[in-house]
Structures are given as C-alpha cells and as structure tokens.
Coordinates of C-alpha atoms in Angstrom, one line a residue:
I221 CA 79.1 99.9 88.2
M222 CA 80.8 102.6 90.3
L223 CA 81.9 104.2 86.8
S224 CA 78.7 104.5 85.5
P225 CA 77.2 107.7 86.7
F226 CA 80.5 109.7 85.5
T227 CA 81.1 108.1 82.1
P228 CA 77.9 105.8 81.3
H229 CA 78.9 105.2 77.7
V230 CA 82.2 103.9 78.6
A231 CA 81.0 102.1 81.4
E232 CA 78.2 100.3 79.3
E233 CA 81.0 99.1 76.8
M234 CA 83.2 97.8 79.5
W235 CA 80.3 96.0 81.2
E236 CA 79.4 94.5 77.7
I237 CA 83.2 93.4 77.1
T238 CA 83.4 91.6 80.2
G239 CA 80.6 89.3 79.3
H240 CA 77.5 90.7 80.7
T241 CA 74.3 90.5 78.5
T242 CA 72.1 93.0 80.7
L243 CA 72.4 96.6 80.7
L244 CA 74.6 98.1 83.3
A245 CA 72.1 101.1 84.0
E246 CA 69.5 98.2 85.2
E247 CA 72.1 96.7 87.6
K248 CA 71.7 97.2 91.5
W249 CA 74.1 99.4 93.1
P250 CA 76.4 97.7 95.3
E251 CA 75.7 97.4 99.0
V252 CA 78.2 97.9 101.9
D253 CA 79.3 95.1 104.0
E254 CA 79.5 96.5 107.3
S255 CA 81.6 93.8 108.7
A256 CA 84.4 94.7 106.2
L257 CA 84.9 97.9 107.6
K258 CA 85.7 96.8 111.2
V259 CA 89.3 97.2 111.9
E260 CA 90.6 94.8 114.4
E261 CA 94.3 95.8 114.5
I262 CA 96.0 99.1 113.9
E263 CA 99.4 100.3 113.7
I264 CA 100.8 103.3 115.6
P265 CA 104.0 105.0 115.9
V266 CA 105.9 105.0 119.3
Q267 CA 108.1 108.1 120.0
V268 CA 110.7 108.1 122.7
N269 CA 111.4 111.7 123.8
G270 CA 109.5 112.9 120.7
K271 CA 111.3 110.9 118.1
V272 CA 109.7 108.2 116.2
R273 CA 111.6 105.1 117.3
G274 CA 109.3 102.2 116.0
K275 CA 105.7 101.1 115.4
I276 CA 103.5 98.6 117.1
T277 CA 100.6 96.8 116.0
I278 CA 97.9 96.8 118.7
P279 CA 94.1 95.5 118.9
A280 CA 91.9 98.7 117.7
D281 CA 90.1 98.7 121.2
A282 CA 93.1 98.3 123.5
N283 CA 93.4 100.3 126.6
E284 CA 96.4 102.3 127.7
E285 CA 97.6 99.5 129.7
T286 CA 97.7 97.1 126.9
V287 CA 99.2 99.5 124.8
R288 CA 102.0 100.4 127.4
E289 CA 102.9 96.5 127.5
F290 CA 103.0 96.2 123.7
A291 CA 105.2 99.5 123.2
L292 CA 107.7 98.3 126.2
S293 CA 108.2 95.0 125.0
N294 CA 108.9 96.0 121.5
E295 CA 112.8 95.4 121.0
K296 CA 113.4 98.7 119.0
I297 CA 111.7 100.7 121.9
K298 CA 113.5 98.7 124.6
K299 CA 116.8 99.8 123.2
Y300 CA 115.7 103.5 124.2
T301 CA 114.0 102.9 127.5
E302 CA 116.1 100.2 128.9
G303 CA 117.9 101.5 132.1
K304 CA 116.4 104.8 132.0
N305 CA 113.5 106.3 134.1
I306 CA 110.1 106.5 132.4
V307 CA 109.0 110.0 133.4
K308 CA 105.8 109.9 131.6
F309 CA 103.8 107.6 129.2
I310 CA 101.4 109.5 126.7
Y311 CA 98.8 107.5 124.8
V312 CA 96.7 109.3 122.0
K313 CA 94.0 106.6 121.5
G314 CA 94.6 105.3 117.9
R315 CA 97.0 107.8 117.0
L316 CA 100.4 107.4 118.7
V317 CA 102.4 106.8 121.7
N318 CA 105.0 109.1 123.4
I319 CA 107.4 107.9 126.1
V320 CA 109.3 110.5 127.9
V321 CA 112.6 109.0 129.7
K322 CA 115.4 110.5 131.7

C-alpha cells in the first residue's frame, strides 16, 4: 500500500502476487497506532570528563535524580568515578549524561 503512490503498476502486481483479489487502489490507507509510538525506555551515553565511558538504559520520563542513580550504579562508570570527587553532574534530558570528576 505504501509503495502504490510511487509505483502504482508494480505495487498492483505485487499485491496480486501476494494473493489479494481486490485492487490495491481501492484499499484503505493504513492508520497510525499511537500507542506503538510511545517510547518507554531510552539508551543514553554517559561521559566522564567529556569522554564516553558507557551507556545506560533509563525510563523515558526519568528525572535527573533517577538518571544520576542509574549512571553512578553502572559498573563501567563506577570504574572512572570511584574514589573521586564529583564536581558536576550534567544531564541533558533524553540526550546524554556528563560527569565531571577530580
């Protein structure tokens, strides 16, 4: 159906080969399932002093405190932050985390 506006003849042939008996031009256009568009989890990179050191998977609607917990509990990130003073924790919502340590 999606190919039909661009190559109607080819799309009709493919439609017929797949076993349909009606004309493709008479079919209804597909409708969007809004629930399928919702993202529940996202994966974002975690930087330590500006270098990507790992990735974390967080809920899409997570606040900064939740993201901080996820980032600091990640084993790869712990390796770079353990025993060091966290000067700044930067969270760009849905994009990245940057942890500045000394």
